[in-house]
Every structure is written in structure tokens, then in C-alpha cells.
CSV table of C-alpha atoms in Angstrom, one decimal:
chain,number,residue,atom,x,y,z
A,1,UNK,CA,-31.6,-23.3,16.3
A,2,UNK,CA,-29.5,-23.7,13.0
A,3,UNK,CA,-30.5,-22.7,9.8
A,4,UNK,CA,-29.7,-24.4,7.1
A,5,UNK,CA,-29.5,-23.5,3.3
A,6,UNK,CA,-29.2,-26.2,1.1
A,7,UNK,CA,-27.9,-26.1,-2.6
A,8,UNK,CA,-28.9,-28.6,-5.3
A,9,UNK,CA,-26.6,-31.9,-6.3
A,10,UNK,CA,-25.8,-33.8,-9.3
A,11,UNK,CA,-25.5,-37.3,-8.7
A,12,UNK,CA,-24.2,-38.7,-5.0
A,13,UNK,CA,-21.5,-35.9,-4.3
A,14,UNK,CA,-20.1,-35.9,-0.8
A,15,UNK,CA,-21.7,-33.0,0.9
A,16,UNK,CA,-20.1,-30.6,3.3
A,17,UNK,CA,-21.5,-27.8,5.6
A,18,UNK,CA,-20.3,-24.9,5.2
A,19,UNK,CA,-20.3,-20.7,6.7
A,20,UNK,CA,-19.9,-17.6,4.6
A,21,UNK,CA,-18.2,-14.8,6.5
A,22,UNK,CA,-16.7,-11.2,5.9
A,23,UNK,CA,-12.7,-10.4,6.1
A,24,UNK,CA,-13.7,-9.1,9.7
A,25,UNK,CA,-15.1,-12.2,10.7
A,26,UNK,CA,-19.1,-11.3,10.5
A,27,UNK,CA,-21.4,-14.3,9.7
A,28,UNK,CA,-23.4,-13.7,6.4
A,29,UNK,CA,-26.8,-15.8,5.5
A,30,UNK,CA,-27.3,-19.3,6.8
A,31,UNK,CA,-25.0,-22.4,7.0
A,32,UNK,CA,-25.1,-24.0,3.6
A,33,UNK,CA,-24.6,-27.6,2.7
A,34,UNK,CA,-22.5,-28.1,-0.5
A,35,UNK,CA,-21.2,-30.5,-2.5
A,36,UNK,CA,-17.7,-31.1,-1.9
A,37,UNK,CA,-17.2,-30.3,-5.6
A,38,UNK,CA,-18.3,-26.8,-5.8
A,39,UNK,CA,-16.8,-24.4,-8.1
A,40,UNK,CA,-15.9,-20.8,-7.3
A,41,UNK,CA,-18.1,-19.8,-10.3
A,42,UNK,CA,-20.9,-21.7,-8.2
A,43,UNK,CA,-20.1,-19.7,-5.2
A,44,UNK,CA,-20.4,-16.6,-6.6
A,45,UNK,CA,-23.6,-17.4,-7.7
A,46,UNK,CA,-24.7,-18.6,-4.5
A,47,UNK,CA,-23.4,-15.8,-2.4
A,48,UNK,CA,-25.0,-13.1,-4.8
A,49,UNK,CA,-28.2,-14.8,-4.2
A,50,UNK,CA,-27.9,-14.8,-0.5
A,51,UNK,CA,-26.6,-11.4,0.0
A,52,UNK,CA,-29.7,-10.5,-2.2
A,53,UNK,CA,-27.4,-8.0,-4.0
A,54,UNK,CA,-28.9,-6.1,-7.2
A,55,UNK,CA,-25.7,-5.9,-9.0
A,56,UNK,CA,-23.9,-8.8,-9.2
A,57,UNK,CA,-20.1,-8.8,-7.5
A,58,UNK,CA,-17.5,-10.8,-8.0
A,59,UNK,CA,-15.7,-12.5,-5.0
A,60,UNK,CA,-12.5,-14.4,-3.8
A,61,UNK,CA,-13.0,-17.4,-1.4
A,62,UNK,CA,-10.8,-18.7,0.9
A,63,UNK,CA,-11.2,-21.6,4.0
A,64,UNK,CA,-8.8,-20.1,6.6
A,65,UNK,CA,-6.0,-18.6,4.8
A,66,UNK,CA,-6.5,-21.2,1.4
A,67,UNK,CA,-7.7,-19.7,-1.6
A,68,UNK,CA,-10.3,-22.0,-3.4
A,69,UNK,CA,-8.9,-22.6,-6.4
A,70,UNK,CA,-11.0,-25.7,-8.4
A,71,UNK,CA,-13.4,-26.6,-5.6
A,72,UNK,CA,-14.3,-26.0,-2.4
A,73,UNK,CA,-12.8,-29.8,-1.1
A,74,UNK,CA,-9.4,-28.9,-1.9
A,75,UNK,CA,-8.8,-25.5,0.1
A,76,UNK,CA,-10.8,-27.4,2.9
A,77,UNK,CA,-8.5,-30.3,3.3
A,78,UNK,CA,-5.6,-28.0,3.5
A,79,UNK,CA,-7.5,-26.4,6.3
A,80,UNK,CA,-8.3,-29.3,7.9
A,81,UNK,CA,-5.8,-31.8,7.5
A,82,UNK,CA,-7.1,-34.2,9.6
A,83,UNK,CA,-9.5,-34.8,6.9
A,84,UNK,CA,-12.7,-34.6,8.9
A,85,UNK,CA,-14.9,-32.3,6.7
A,86,UNK,CA,-18.2,-33.7,7.1
A,87,UNK,CA,-18.5,-33.3,11.3
A,88,UNK,CA,-17.2,-30.0,11.3
A,89,UNK,CA,-18.7,-26.4,9.5
A,90,UNK,CA,-16.2,-25.2,7.2
A,91,UNK,CA,-15.5,-21.4,7.3
A,92,UNK,CA,-15.4,-19.7,3.6
A,93,UNK,CA,-14.1,-15.8,3.6
A,94,UNK,CA,-15.4,-13.9,0.7
A,95,UNK,CA,-13.4,-10.6,-0.2
A,96,UNK,CA,-15.2,-8.7,-2.8
A,97,UNK,CA,-12.6,-8.8,-6.1
A,98,UNK,CA,-11.7,-5.4,-7.4
A,99,UNK,CA,-14.3,-4.6,-10.7
A,100,UNK,CA,-11.3,-4.0,-13.1
A,101,UNK,CA,-8.5,-6.1,-14.0
A,102,UNK,CA,-4.9,-4.7,-14.4
A,103,UNK,CA,-2.9,-6.1,-17.5
A,104,UNK,CA,0.9,-7.6,-16.5
A,105,UNK,CA,4.0,-5.1,-17.2
A,106,UNK,CA,5.3,-7.7,-19.9
A,107,UNK,CA,8.2,-5.2,-21.8
A,108,UNK,CA,10.2,-2.1,-21.5
A,109,UNK,CA,7.9,0.2,-23.3
A,110,UNK,CA,10.4,3.0,-23.8
A,111,UNK,CA,13.3,4.9,-21.8
A,112,UNK,CA,13.0,8.1,-20.8
A,113,UNK,CA,16.4,9.9,-20.7
A,114,UNK,CA,17.0,13.2,-19.5
A,115,UNK,CA,18.0,13.2,-15.9
A,116,UNK,CA,22.2,13.6,-15.9
A,117,UNK,CA,22.4,11.7,-12.9
A,118,UNK,CA,20.8,8.7,-11.1
A,119,UNK,CA,17.2,8.6,-10.7
A,120,UNK,CA,16.4,8.4,-6.8
A,121,UNK,CA,12.1,9.1,-6.5
A,122,UNK,CA,10.0,8.5,-9.2
A,123,UNK,CA,6.0,9.1,-8.6
A,124,UNK,CA,2.6,9.1,-10.3
A,125,UNK,CA,0.1,11.2,-9.5
A,126,UNK,CA,-2.9,10.0,-7.8
A,127,UNK,CA,-4.9,10.6,-11.2
A,128,UNK,CA,-2.7,8.9,-13.1
A,129,UNK,CA,-1.9,11.5,-15.7
A,130,UNK,CA,1.2,12.5,-14.9
A,131,UNK,CA,4.5,11.2,-13.8
A,132,UNK,CA,7.1,13.0,-11.3
A,133,UNK,CA,11.3,11.8,-11.1
A,134,UNK,CA,13.3,13.4,-8.7
A,135,UNK,CA,17.1,13.4,-9.2
A,136,UNK,CA,21.0,13.2,-7.9
A,137,UNK,CA,21.1,16.4,-10.8
A,138,UNK,CA,19.3,18.2,-8.2
A,139,UNK,CA,15.9,18.6,-10.8
A,140,UNK,CA,12.2,17.3,-11.5
A,141,UNK,CA,10.8,16.1,-14.6
A,142,UNK,CA,7.5,15.8,-15.0
A,143,UNK,CA,7.0,13.7,-17.9
A,144,UNK,CA,4.1,13.0,-20.1
A,145,UNK,CA,2.9,9.0,-19.8
A,146,UNK,CA,1.9,9.1,-23.3
A,147,UNK,CA,4.3,10.2,-25.2
A,148,UNK,CA,6.8,9.3,-23.0
A,149,UNK,CA,8.7,12.9,-23.0
A,150,UNK,CA,9.5,15.6,-20.9
A,151,UNK,CA,7.1,18.0,-20.2
A,152,UNK,CA,8.8,20.5,-17.4
A,153,UNK,CA,12.2,20.7,-16.0
A,154,UNK,CA,11.7,22.0,-12.7
A,155,UNK,CA,14.8,23.8,-11.0
A,156,UNK,CA,15.3,25.2,-7.4
A,157,UNK,CA,16.5,22.4,-5.1
A,158,UNK,CA,20.3,22.9,-4.2
A,159,UNK,CA,21.3,19.4,-4.2
A,160,UNK,CA,20.0,15.2,-4.6
A,161,UNK,CA,16.3,15.7,-5.0
A,162,UNK,CA,15.7,12.2,-2.5
A,163,UNK,CA,12.1,11.8,-1.9
A,164,UNK,CA,8.3,13.1,-4.2
A,165,UNK,CA,4.9,13.1,-3.0
A,166,UNK,CA,2.0,13.7,-4.8
A,167,UNK,CA,-0.9,15.4,-2.3
A,168,UNK,CA,-4.3,13.1,-2.7
A,169,UNK,CA,-6.2,15.6,-4.9
A,170,UNK,CA,-3.3,15.2,-7.6
A,171,UNK,CA,-3.0,19.2,-7.6
A,172,UNK,CA,0.5,19.5,-5.4
A,173,UNK,CA,3.5,17.8,-5.1
A,174,UNK,CA,6.3,18.0,-2.9
A,175,UNK,CA,10.0,17.5,-3.3
A,176,UNK,CA,12.5,17.2,-0.6
A,177,UNK,CA,16.1,17.3,-1.2
A,178,UNK,CA,20.2,16.1,0.5
A,179,UNK,CA,20.8,19.3,2.2
A,180,UNK,CA,17.2,20.0,4.2
A,181,UNK,CA,14.9,21.7,1.6
A,182,UNK,CA,11.7,21.3,0.8
A,183,UNK,CA,9.5,22.5,-2.2
A,184,UNK,CA,6.2,22.4,-3.1
A,185,UNK,CA,4.8,22.4,-6.8
A,186,UNK,CA,1.5,23.6,-8.2
A,187,UNK,CA,0.4,20.9,-11.2
A,188,UNK,CA,-1.1,23.2,-13.3
A,189,UNK,CA,1.1,25.8,-13.7
A,190,UNK,CA,4.3,24.0,-13.0
A,191,UNK,CA,5.6,26.8,-10.7
A,192,UNK,CA,7.0,26.4,-7.5
A,193,UNK,CA,4.3,27.9,-4.8
A,194,UNK,CA,6.5,27.1,-1.5
A,195,UNK,CA,9.8,26.6,-0.4
A,196,UNK,CA,12.1,26.3,2.3
A,197,UNK,CA,15.7,25.7,2.0
A,198,UNK,CA,16.2,24.8,5.3
A,199,UNK,CA,13.4,22.8,6.7
A,200,UNK,CA,15.7,20.7,8.2
A,201,UNK,CA,19.4,20.6,9.2
A,202,UNK,CA,20.3,17.4,7.7
A,203,UNK,CA,18.3,15.3,4.4
A,204,UNK,CA,15.0,15.3,4.1
A,205,UNK,CA,14.1,11.6,4.3
A,206,UNK,CA,10.3,11.6,3.8
A,207,UNK,CA,7.0,13.2,3.1
A,208,UNK,CA,3.5,12.5,3.3
A,209,UNK,CA,0.3,14.5,2.8
A,210,UNK,CA,-2.9,15.1,4.8
A,211,UNK,CA,-5.3,12.4,3.6
A,212,UNK,CA,-8.4,13.9,1.5
A,213,UNK,CA,-11.3,12.9,3.8
A,214,UNK,CA,-9.5,14.4,6.6
A,215,UNK,CA,-9.0,18.0,4.7
A,216,UNK,CA,-11.0,18.6,1.3
A,217,UNK,CA,-8.2,21.5,0.0
A,218,UNK,CA,-4.8,19.2,0.9
A,219,UNK,CA,-3.0,21.8,1.8
A,220,UNK,CA,-1.2,20.5,5.4
A,221,UNK,CA,1.8,18.5,4.8
A,222,UNK,CA,4.8,17.1,6.8
A,223,UNK,CA,8.3,16.2,6.5
A,224,UNK,CA,10.7,14.1,8.4
A,225,UNK,CA,14.6,14.4,8.3
A,226,UNK,CA,17.6,12.9,9.4
A,227,UNK,CA,17.8,15.8,11.7
A,228,UNK,CA,15.0,13.2,14.0
A,229,UNK,CA,12.5,16.2,13.4
A,230,UNK,CA,8.9,16.2,11.4
A,231,UNK,CA,7.4,19.2,10.7
A,232,UNK,CA,3.6,20.0,9.4
A,233,UNK,CA,3.6,22.6,6.7
A,234,UNK,CA,0.7,25.0,5.1
A,235,UNK,CA,1.6,25.0,1.6
A,236,UNK,CA,-0.6,27.8,1.3
A,237,UNK,CA,-0.3,30.0,4.4
A,238,UNK,CA,3.6,29.0,3.4
A,239,UNK,CA,4.3,28.9,7.2
A,240,UNK,CA,5.1,25.5,9.8
A,241,UNK,CA,2.4,24.4,11.7
A,242,UNK,CA,3.9,22.6,14.0
A,243,UNK,CA,7.1,20.4,14.6
A,244,UNK,CA,6.9,16.7,16.1
A,245,UNK,CA,10.4,16.0,18.2
A,246,UNK,CA,11.7,13.3,20.8
A,247,UNK,CA,13.7,10.9,18.6
A,248,UNK,CA,17.1,10.4,19.3
A,249,UNK,CA,18.2,9.8,15.8
A,250,UNK,CA,17.3,9.9,11.8
A,251,UNK,CA,13.4,9.8,11.1
A,252,UNK,CA,13.6,7.1,8.2
A,253,UNK,CA,9.5,7.1,7.2
A,254,UNK,CA,7.0,9.4,7.9
A,255,UNK,CA,2.5,8.1,7.1
A,256,UNK,CA,-0.3,10.6,7.6
A,257,UNK,CA,-2.8,7.8,8.7
A,258,UNK,CA,-6.6,8.3,8.4
A,259,UNK,CA,-7.5,8.2,11.6
A,260,UNK,CA,-6.1,11.6,13.0
A,261,UNK,CA,-2.5,10.3,13.7
A,262,UNK,CA,1.0,10.9,12.5
A,263,UNK,CA,3.2,7.9,12.6
A,264,UNK,CA,7.0,8.8,11.9
A,265,UNK,CA,9.7,5.6,12.1
A,266,UNK,CA,13.5,5.9,13.3
A,267,UNK,CA,17.0,4.9,13.4
A,268,UNK,CA,16.7,5.0,17.4
A,269,UNK,CA,14.5,1.4,16.9
A,270,UNK,CA,11.1,2.8,17.9
A,271,UNK,CA,7.6,4.3,16.1
A,272,UNK,CA,6.4,7.7,17.1
A,273,UNK,CA,2.8,8.2,17.2
A,274,UNK,CA,1.6,12.0,17.1
A,275,UNK,CA,-2.0,13.9,16.7
A,276,UNK,CA,-2.2,15.8,13.6
A,277,UNK,CA,-4.0,18.5,15.3
A,278,UNK,CA,-1.2,19.9,17.6
A,279,UNK,CA,1.2,17.6,17.1
A,280,UNK,CA,1.3,16.4,20.7
A,281,UNK,CA,3.3,12.7,21.3
A,282,UNK,CA,0.2,9.9,21.6
A,283,UNK,CA,2.6,7.0,22.6
A,284,UNK,CA,6.0,5.4,21.5
A,285,UNK,CA,5.8,2.0,19.7
A,286,UNK,CA,8.6,-0.5,21.3
A,287,UNK,CA,9.9,-3.6,20.1
A,288,UNK,CA,12.4,-3.8,17.8
A,289,UNK,CA,15.7,-4.8,18.3
A,290,UNK,CA,17.6,-2.7,15.5
A,291,UNK,CA,16.6,0.6,13.3
A,292,UNK,CA,13.3,0.9,11.9
A,293,UNK,CA,13.7,1.4,7.7
A,294,UNK,CA,9.6,1.6,6.4
A,295,UNK,CA,6.4,2.0,7.5
A,296,UNK,CA,3.1,0.6,5.9
A,297,UNK,CA,-0.6,1.1,6.4
A,298,UNK,CA,-3.0,-1.2,5.2
A,299,UNK,CA,-5.4,2.1,4.0
A,300,UNK,CA,-2.0,3.2,2.3
A,301,UNK,CA,-3.8,3.2,-1.3
A,302,UNK,CA,-6.8,4.7,-0.6
A,303,UNK,CA,-5.3,7.3,1.0
A,304,UNK,CA,-2.7,8.1,-1.6
A,305,UNK,CA,-5.7,8.2,-4.3
A,306,UNK,CA,-8.1,10.0,-2.4
A,307,UNK,CA,-11.5,10.5,-5.1
A,308,UNK,CA,-10.0,8.4,-7.7
A,309,UNK,CA,-11.0,5.2,-8.3
A,310,UNK,CA,-10.7,5.0,-12.2
A,311,UNK,CA,-14.0,3.8,-12.7
A,312,UNK,CA,-15.6,6.9,-12.8
A,313,UNK,CA,-14.9,10.7,-12.7
A,314,UNK,CA,-13.9,12.2,-9.5
A,315,UNK,CA,-16.2,14.4,-7.7
A,316,UNK,CA,-15.1,18.3,-8.5
A,317,UNK,CA,-16.7,19.5,-5.5
A,318,UNK,CA,-14.2,19.0,-3.1
A,319,UNK,CA,-16.7,18.5,-0.4
A,320,UNK,CA,-18.3,15.2,-2.6
A,321,UNK,CA,-14.7,14.5,-3.3
A,322,UNK,CA,-14.1,14.4,0.2
A,323,UNK,CA,-17.1,12.3,0.9
A,324,UNK,CA,-16.3,9.7,-1.5
A,325,UNK,CA,-12.4,9.8,-0.3
A,326,UNK,CA,-13.9,8.6,2.9
A,327,UNK,CA,-16.1,5.9,1.9
A,328,UNK,CA,-13.2,4.7,-0.4
A,329,UNK,CA,-11.0,4.4,3.1
A,330,UNK,CA,-13.4,3.2,5.0
A,331,UNK,CA,-13.9,0.2,2.9
A,332,UNK,CA,-10.4,-0.9,2.6
A,333,UNK,CA,-9.8,0.1,6.7
A,334,UNK,CA,-12.9,-2.5,7.9
A,335,UNK,CA,-14.2,-2.4,10.8
A,336,UNK,CA,-11.2,-2.3,12.8
A,337,UNK,CA,-8.5,0.3,13.9
A,338,UNK,CA,-6.2,1.5,10.7
A,339,UNK,CA,-3.2,-1.1,10.7
A,340,UNK,CA,0.9,-0.1,10.6
A,341,UNK,CA,3.9,-2.0,9.7
A,342,UNK,CA,7.1,-1.5,10.4
A,343,UNK,CA,9.9,-3.2,9.0
A,344,UNK,CA,13.7,-3.3,10.2
A,345,UNK,CA,17.4,-4.1,10.4
A,346,UNK,CA,16.6,-6.6,12.8
A,347,UNK,CA,15.1,-9.0,10.2
A,348,UNK,CA,11.4,-8.5,11.2
A,349,UNK,CA,8.7,-6.7,10.6
A,350,UNK,CA,5.9,-5.7,13.5
A,351,UNK,CA,2.2,-5.4,12.7
A,352,UNK,CA,0.7,-2.7,15.4
A,353,UNK,CA,-2.9,-0.9,16.1
A,354,UNK,CA,-1.3,2.4,16.9
A,355,UNK,CA,-4.6,4.6,17.5
A,356,UNK,CA,-5.6,1.3,20.1
A,357,UNK,CA,-2.5,0.8,22.0
A,358,UNK,CA,1.5,0.2,22.2
A,359,UNK,CA,2.3,-3.7,22.1
A,360,UNK,CA,2.4,-4.8,18.5
A,361,UNK,CA,-0.5,-6.9,17.4
A,362,UNK,CA,1.8,-9.4,15.2
A,363,UNK,CA,6.1,-10.0,14.6
A,364,UNK,CA,6.9,-11.1,11.3
A,365,UNK,CA,9.7,-13.2,10.9
A,366,UNK,CA,11.0,-15.2,8.3
A,367,UNK,CA,14.0,-13.1,6.3
A,368,UNK,CA,18.1,-13.3,6.5
A,369,UNK,CA,18.9,-9.7,6.5
A,370,UNK,CA,17.0,-6.3,6.8
A,371,UNK,CA,13.7,-5.7,5.9
A,372,UNK,CA,13.9,-2.7,3.6
A,373,UNK,CA,10.2,-2.0,2.6
A,374,UNK,CA,6.8,-3.3,3.0
A,375,UNK,CA,4.0,-2.4,1.4
A,376,UNK,CA,-0.1,-3.5,1.8
A,377,UNK,CA,-2.0,-4.2,-1.0
A,378,UNK,CA,-4.5,-2.3,-2.4
A,379,UNK,CA,-7.6,-3.8,-0.9
A,380,UNK,CA,-5.5,-4.2,2.5
A,381,UNK,CA,-5.6,-7.9,2.6
A,382,UNK,CA,-2.1,-9.1,1.7
A,383,UNK,CA,1.1,-7.2,2.5
A,384,UNK,CA,4.5,-7.8,0.5
A,385,UNK,CA,8.0,-7.6,2.3
A,386,UNK,CA,11.2,-6.6,0.4
A,387,UNK,CA,14.4,-7.7,1.6
A,388,UNK,CA,18.2,-7.7,1.1
A,389,UNK,CA,18.1,-11.6,1.6
A,390,UNK,CA,17.7,-11.0,-2.4
A,391,UNK,CA,13.8,-12.4,-1.5
A,392,UNK,CA,10.3,-11.0,-1.4
A,393,UNK,CA,7.8,-12.3,1.4
A,394,UNK,CA,3.6,-12.6,1.1
A,395,UNK,CA,1.6,-12.0,4.1
A,396,UNK,CA,-2.1,-12.2,5.3
A,397,UNK,CA,-2.4,-8.6,6.2
A,398,UNK,CA,-4.9,-8.8,8.8
A,399,UNK,CA,-3.5,-12.0,10.5
A,400,UNK,CA,0.3,-12.2,9.9
A,401,UNK,CA,0.2,-15.4,8.6
A,402,UNK,CA,3.2,-16.1,6.2
A,403,UNK,CA,1.6,-17.1,3.0
A,404,UNK,CA,4.7,-17.5,-0.1
A,405,UNK,CA,8.6,-16.2,-0.8
A,406,UNK,CA,9.3,-15.1,-4.0
A,407,UNK,CA,12.9,-15.9,-4.9
A,408,UNK,CA,14.4,-14.8,-8.3
A,409,UNK,CA,16.6,-12.1,-7.7
A,410,UNK,CA,20.2,-12.1,-7.2
A,411,UNK,CA,20.9,-8.6,-5.3
A,412,UNK,CA,19.1,-7.2,-2.6
A,413,UNK,CA,15.3,-6.1,-3.1
A,414,UNK,CA,14.7,-2.5,-2.6
A,415,UNK,CA,11.4,-1.7,-4.1
A,416,UNK,CA,8.3,-3.6,-4.1
A,417,UNK,CA,4.8,-1.6,-5.4
A,418,UNK,CA,1.5,-3.6,-6.6
A,419,UNK,CA,-1.4,-2.9,-9.1
A,420,UNK,CA,-4.3,-1.3,-8.6
A,421,UNK,CA,-6.8,-4.4,-8.3
A,422,UNK,CA,-4.0,-6.2,-5.8
A,423,UNK,CA,-3.4,-9.3,-8.1
A,424,UNK,CA,0.0,-8.6,-8.6
A,425,UNK,CA,3.3,-7.0,-7.3
A,426,UNK,CA,6.5,-5.6,-9.2
A,427,UNK,CA,9.9,-5.8,-7.4
A,428,UNK,CA,12.8,-3.6,-8.3
A,429,UNK,CA,16.5,-4.9,-7.1
A,430,UNK,CA,20.2,-3.8,-7.0
A,431,UNK,CA,20.3,-6.7,-10.0
A,432,UNK,CA,19.3,-4.0,-11.9
A,433,UNK,CA,16.2,-5.9,-12.6
A,434,UNK,CA,12.6,-5.5,-12.2
A,435,UNK,CA,10.3,-8.7,-11.8
A,436,UNK,CA,6.2,-8.9,-11.9
A,437,UNK,CA,4.8,-11.6,-9.8
A,438,UNK,CA,1.5,-13.5,-9.7
A,439,UNK,CA,-0.1,-13.3,-6.2
A,440,UNK,CA,-2.4,-15.9,-7.1
A,441,UNK,CA,0.4,-19.0,-8.6
A,442,UNK,CA,3.1,-17.3,-6.5
A,443,UNK,CA,5.4,-17.8,-9.4
A,444,UNK,CA,7.2,-15.2,-11.3
A,445,UNK,CA,5.4,-14.0,-14.3
A,446,UNK,CA,7.9,-11.1,-16.1
A,447,UNK,CA,11.6,-10.4,-16.3
A,448,UNK,CA,12.2,-7.1,-16.8
A,449,UNK,CA,15.4,-6.2,-17.4
A,450,UNK,CA,17.0,-2.9,-18.9
A,451,UNK,CA,18.4,-1.1,-16.7
A,452,UNK,CA,22.1,-0.6,-16.1
A,453,UNK,CA,22.7,-0.4,-12.9
A,454,UNK,CA,20.8,-1.1,-9.6
A,455,UNK,CA,16.9,-0.2,-9.4
A,456,UNK,CA,16.5,2.8,-6.7
A,457,UNK,CA,12.7,3.8,-7.8
A,458,UNK,CA,9.4,1.9,-8.8
A,459,UNK,CA,6.0,2.6,-8.6
A,460,UNK,CA,2.8,1.5,-10.4
A,461,UNK,CA,0.5,4.2,-12.0
A,462,UNK,CA,-3.2,3.7,-9.7
A,463,UNK,CA,-4.7,3.4,-12.4
A,464,UNK,CA,-2.8,0.2,-13.0
A,465,UNK,CA,-1.8,0.9,-16.7
A,466,UNK,CA,2.2,1.5,-16.5
A,467,UNK,CA,5.1,0.9,-14.2
A,468,UNK,CA,8.0,3.4,-14.1
A,469,UNK,CA,11.5,2.9,-12.7
A,470,UNK,CA,14.6,4.7,-12.2
């Protein structure tokens, strides 16, 4: 038998029957009678009581794809345009909100000069304390975020520095260059602890570190190159562990996932899935009609930030840090497998479950030109795509359903990244501007001019305090 829970109604307001669901579709609590004018604040109180939360939590609420803004009725009517609200159980999905709120970036706080050529890579450390930039002038610079002055200039690369990536414990960062060289730096001493000037036969396209929850020491790194190879390195033993081959053209992007798999995307139109134990090919993902430019995982944010959550200090003990990183990873991944999304010059994106199957789950269409970059929100629930068609598109990260288009750039959009609370995105474009977008209203929040030329690299610090662009 169905159990109903009735909340008090004032006056003669019509009521509907609702059922709370988690993002994974798990039913929570009994079906409830709600006045149609129930507000999100009233839903918060009701849900916290139903879940018997000792500490009151904040939630977003949606009916299907539609966020509940003013009252349940507005979203329910969009979900059921036939208007038959009282005859059906209305599914209300609840999503935990970030327990903090990031302030929007509103202005250029400072212009940090020093590099003599274009800045091609910009990356904040997972603990939010350091910023590293890589440039066409062959150097890396480490900046003091508080004073916006360069603390260190790091030399050793023989050509343009194309990519920079931090280990999830914030102890190391790696850099790759145009002639196939990689270098790994100790973040405390700023000394190079591992170098291989001939790691790849052609330029290094992408770098990714082993997740903290898989290895608390963070001493393995994967590099990918224009030569079609991906290689895993042990930075402490200073040697290659294994190589992954099979792509017929350049690898454009590599991601080290949280389920023991490494993903490589290539101009040969395939994504290959390798085991991170011995580098064996697990499966090849096919479907794109043109080369693939970008990969993103719905767990990218917890994989990047490891044990750093900016609510309380990260544990000093490596095993405790590993446990915390695993909890943060599982909280975003949910009960299903990790999701991977690929974006291509065929103007589409595909969502895959690469640990389980080789057929794509969903195909996302709508862009008129190549998809240059894809990025999941830190909570893994939304996906943003940036395209050469000058627009960004927002999608439901679980179902792939299209939500909104952001227009405003007058040049190709190269970069997109998220605020840590999943409420805003910032985009960087060929038109030399950055733009900050509000995810609730789907409108432009701030226009940030200031660059004299194209914006190649953008990063929002994991603690949410600032954005860097080059």
C-alpha cells in the first residue's frame, strides 16, 4: 500500500502528490501531498525532516529537468505540459548544494607580467595556494596568489611549454613541451626532480596524474603526445612504467580515471581505454566522424582536488588523505560507473560508460562547428561544451538533455571552467574576453575584457577565490 505524508495547507490551495528522488532515481520517504504553491525553502524543511538529518542540509530541487524556482507548480507545469498535475505523482529530484557559495569574478584584479611570449597553460594547485603558468618563452612561472608577483621562474624546457598539471596532493607539478620533453617539479623546493627531454617523438599534448584515492603517494603520471603514444612514468624511480600504443594519429587528450582506467582521445576518431596496472587495452570507443579534441570525466573535480575540500584542512597522513579522497570521489560518482564525455570536430559530443561498455550512451548535438572543450561541473551533474561556433551549451550531465545556450562571444570559445560550487562558469575566447555565466538564470553575469589578444588558457582556483587567464 502507498503511504502518504500530508503537510499542512493554509486556505484552499490545490495540492498535488509528490515523491522525492535522489539523482540516481532512488525513492526517499513516502509520497507526500504538497500545496501547489510550496516553495523551495518549505521543501528544504520537509526533506530534512523526512531524511532525519541531524545537521540541516541545503538542496536544489527539480521536477524532471526543471529547477523549482518560486514554487512546485511552475516546474511541474513545465514537466507536464498537458496540465494534468493532480492525476499523477510528481517526481521531485533533490541535489545537495555546495555548503559554500563562491563569489563571482567581477573584474581584473591584476595583470601579471613577466612572460615574454604567449601564456599557453595556466593551472592552480589543488590546495589553491599556487598558480603555475607555462609559456612560449620556454619557462614556467610560479606566482604568489596574494601579491600576484612571480615567486619562481623555472627553466629547462627547450621549446614552448604547452601543458601543466598538478598532482592531486599538491606536492608536484608536471610540464610538457613542443619538442616532446616532460619535466616534474617539487612544489616545495621548486627543483626539477624528473626530466625526460625525449619522452615523446613529437610535442606533448596532455598530462594526467594517478588519482589520490588509487595511490596516496601520487608518484605516477601519464603523458600523451602528437606521436600517438601515451606513457606512464614513475617520477620517484625516474623511469617509464609502461607505454600505451594503438592510435594511428595524434593523441589530443588523456585522462586518468578513478576506476583503474586511463582514457586517450585521438585524431584517429577513437577513444582507447587502457588498464592502469599494466597498460593493456581494455576497449576502443568508436562513433565520432572526425577527430576528437577533448575528454572530460564527471569525476574530474574530486580527481583533481583529492583530499582538499576547503571546508576543513586536508589530512596530513597519506592513508587518511586517501580515504577522504575516496569519499569525495564516490560522492560525485554516485552508484553508477564513471561517465566520460568526448567532443569532436564532427560538432558533436558523446557520453560513454567506458568501464562497462564500448557503445556510447548518448550523442549530444546542436553545435554548428567543432566542440573544442568539455567540462563537467564539480558536482558532476551538469556539463558545459565550448565550440568554435562562438557559443557554449549547457547539458544535464546524467541524461545528456540540452538545457541552454550561452551566446555573447564574437569569436571561437577556447576554454570553459567551473566555480567550485557549480553555480557559475567562466569562458575564454578568441575574441580576447572572459565571460562569467550564471547557471541558474542562464544569463551573462560579467564581461571581463583586459586581454590584448586571444585567451588560450583559463583556470578557476579550486577554492573558488580567483580566476587566472593567459
